[in-house]
Short mmCIF file of C-alpha atoms in Angstrom, two decimals:
data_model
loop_
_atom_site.label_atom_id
_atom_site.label_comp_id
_atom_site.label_asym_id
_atom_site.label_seq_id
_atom_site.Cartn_x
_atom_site.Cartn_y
_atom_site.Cartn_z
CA UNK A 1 23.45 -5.75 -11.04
CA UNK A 2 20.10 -5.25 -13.04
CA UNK A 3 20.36 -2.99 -15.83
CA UNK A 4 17.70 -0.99 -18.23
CA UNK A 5 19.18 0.41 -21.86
CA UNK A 6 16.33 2.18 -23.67
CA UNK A 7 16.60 2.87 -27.71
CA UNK A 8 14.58 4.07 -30.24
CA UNK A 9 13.30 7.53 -29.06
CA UNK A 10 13.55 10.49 -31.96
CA UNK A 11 11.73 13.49 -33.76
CA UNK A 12 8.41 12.50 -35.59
CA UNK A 13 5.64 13.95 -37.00
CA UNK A 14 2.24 14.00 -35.23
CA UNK A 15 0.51 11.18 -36.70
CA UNK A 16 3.77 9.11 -36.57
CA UNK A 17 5.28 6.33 -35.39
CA UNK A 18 8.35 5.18 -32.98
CA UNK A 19 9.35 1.77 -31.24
CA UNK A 20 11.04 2.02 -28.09
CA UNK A 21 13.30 -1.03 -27.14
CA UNK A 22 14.50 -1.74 -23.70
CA UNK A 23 17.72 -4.37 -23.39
CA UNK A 24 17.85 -5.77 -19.53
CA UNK A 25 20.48 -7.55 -18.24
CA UNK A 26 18.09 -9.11 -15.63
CA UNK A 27 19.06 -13.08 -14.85
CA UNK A 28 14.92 -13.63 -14.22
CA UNK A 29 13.89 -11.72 -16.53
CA UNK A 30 10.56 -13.05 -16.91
CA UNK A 31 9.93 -12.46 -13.41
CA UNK A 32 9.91 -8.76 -13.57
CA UNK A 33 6.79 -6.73 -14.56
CA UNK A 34 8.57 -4.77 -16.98
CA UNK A 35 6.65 -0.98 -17.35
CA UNK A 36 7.70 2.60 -19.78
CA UNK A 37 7.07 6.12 -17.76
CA UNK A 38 7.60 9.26 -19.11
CA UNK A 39 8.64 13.06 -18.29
CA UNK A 40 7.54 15.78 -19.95
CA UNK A 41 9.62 19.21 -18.61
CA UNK A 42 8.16 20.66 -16.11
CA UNK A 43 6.30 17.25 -15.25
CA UNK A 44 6.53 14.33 -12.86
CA UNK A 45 6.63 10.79 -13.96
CA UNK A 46 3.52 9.47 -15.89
CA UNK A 47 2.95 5.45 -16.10
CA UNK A 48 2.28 4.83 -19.71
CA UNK A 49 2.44 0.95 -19.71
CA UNK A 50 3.36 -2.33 -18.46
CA UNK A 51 3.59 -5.82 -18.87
CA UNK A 52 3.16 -8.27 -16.26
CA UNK A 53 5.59 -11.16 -15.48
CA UNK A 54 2.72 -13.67 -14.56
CA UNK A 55 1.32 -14.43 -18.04
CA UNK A 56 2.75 -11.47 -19.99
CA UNK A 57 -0.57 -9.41 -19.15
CA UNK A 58 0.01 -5.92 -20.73
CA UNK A 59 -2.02 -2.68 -19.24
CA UNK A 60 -1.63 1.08 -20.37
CA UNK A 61 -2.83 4.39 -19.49
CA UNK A 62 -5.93 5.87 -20.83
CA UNK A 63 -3.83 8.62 -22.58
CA UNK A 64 -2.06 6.12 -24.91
CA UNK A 65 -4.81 3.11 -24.69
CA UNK A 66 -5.69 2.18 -28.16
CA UNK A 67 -2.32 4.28 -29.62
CA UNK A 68 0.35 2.33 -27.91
CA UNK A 69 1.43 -1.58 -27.30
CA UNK A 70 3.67 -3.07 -25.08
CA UNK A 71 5.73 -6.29 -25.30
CA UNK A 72 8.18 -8.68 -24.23
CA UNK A 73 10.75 -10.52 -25.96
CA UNK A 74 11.66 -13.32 -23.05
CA UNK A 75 14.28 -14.63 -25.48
CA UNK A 76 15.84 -11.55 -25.77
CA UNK A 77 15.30 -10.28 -22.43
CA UNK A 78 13.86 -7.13 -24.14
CA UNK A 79 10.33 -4.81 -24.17
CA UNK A 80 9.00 -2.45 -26.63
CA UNK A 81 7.13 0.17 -26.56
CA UNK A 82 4.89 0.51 -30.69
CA UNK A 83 3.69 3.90 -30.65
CA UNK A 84 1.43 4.81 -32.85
CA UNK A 85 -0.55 8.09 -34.08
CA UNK A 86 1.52 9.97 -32.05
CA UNK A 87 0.92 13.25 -30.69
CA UNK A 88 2.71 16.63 -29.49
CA UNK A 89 1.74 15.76 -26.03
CA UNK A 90 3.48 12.55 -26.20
CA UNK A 91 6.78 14.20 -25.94
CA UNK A 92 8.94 13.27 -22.93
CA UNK A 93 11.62 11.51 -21.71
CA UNK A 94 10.72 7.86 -21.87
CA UNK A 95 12.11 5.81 -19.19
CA UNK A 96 12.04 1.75 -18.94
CA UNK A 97 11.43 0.27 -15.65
CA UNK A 98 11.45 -3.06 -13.56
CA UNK A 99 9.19 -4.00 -11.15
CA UNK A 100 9.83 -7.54 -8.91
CA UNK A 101 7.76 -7.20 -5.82
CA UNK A 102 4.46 -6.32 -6.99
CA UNK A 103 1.62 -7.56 -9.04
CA UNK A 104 0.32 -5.19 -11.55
CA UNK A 105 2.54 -1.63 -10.35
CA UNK A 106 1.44 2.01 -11.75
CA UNK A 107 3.26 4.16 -9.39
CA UNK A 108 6.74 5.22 -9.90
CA UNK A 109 7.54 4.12 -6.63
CA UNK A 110 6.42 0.62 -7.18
CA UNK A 111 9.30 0.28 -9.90
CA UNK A 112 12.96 -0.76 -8.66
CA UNK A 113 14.61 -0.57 -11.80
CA UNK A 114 14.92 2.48 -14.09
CA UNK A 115 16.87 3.02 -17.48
CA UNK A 116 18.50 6.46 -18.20
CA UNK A 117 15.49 7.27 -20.42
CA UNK A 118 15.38 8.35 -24.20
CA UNK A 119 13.69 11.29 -25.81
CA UNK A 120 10.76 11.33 -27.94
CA UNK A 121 9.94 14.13 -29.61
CA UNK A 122 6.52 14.78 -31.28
CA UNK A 123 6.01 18.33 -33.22
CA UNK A 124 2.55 19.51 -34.81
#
């Protein structure tokens, strides 16, 4: 059974930082595009970022291009999600997701796999 543990989400200033880590107990790991949505109340799921399994391509959303980074730890079996200059709007619920059926997946429902999420929290 493939499970997603997300850690790392908190309170911080605008203008801060947070990493978000995401253990997976998947046996192919590396064969997973391994993404980060979030929900803000009120709010459907937003893609924020991925990371391809072919060649450990990452690709973000314009909202947090520049501001956020995504990686893989194959090792590990782990992503991250650096997030940097961080703003109010960038508070959600922050959910780590697996995708093994599809090449480079942005919609929710491309995603198989999804953690229980972690809160970030940004105030002004």
């Amino acid at each position: 059974q493939v499970q997603l543990v997300e850690s790392g989400g908190g309170l911080v200033q605008a203008g801060g930082s947070l990493r978000l880590s995401c253990a997976a107990s998947i046996r192919t790991f590396s064969r997973y595009t391994m993404g980060w949505f979030r929900q803000a109340p009120g709010k459907e799921h937003e893609f924020v970022a991925a990371i391809t399994w072919t060649g450990g391509r990452p690709y973000y959303a314009d909202s947090v291009k520049g501001r956020f980074t995504i990686s893989r730890d194959i090792a590990k079996n782990t992503v991250y999600l650096q997030m940097n200059s961080l703003k109010p709007e960038d508070t959600a619920v922050y959910y780590c997701t697996a995708c093994g059926r599809v090449a480079m997946p942005r919609s929710s429902h491309e995603f198989d796999v999804w953690g229980q999420g972690t809160q970030v929290t940004v105030s002004s």
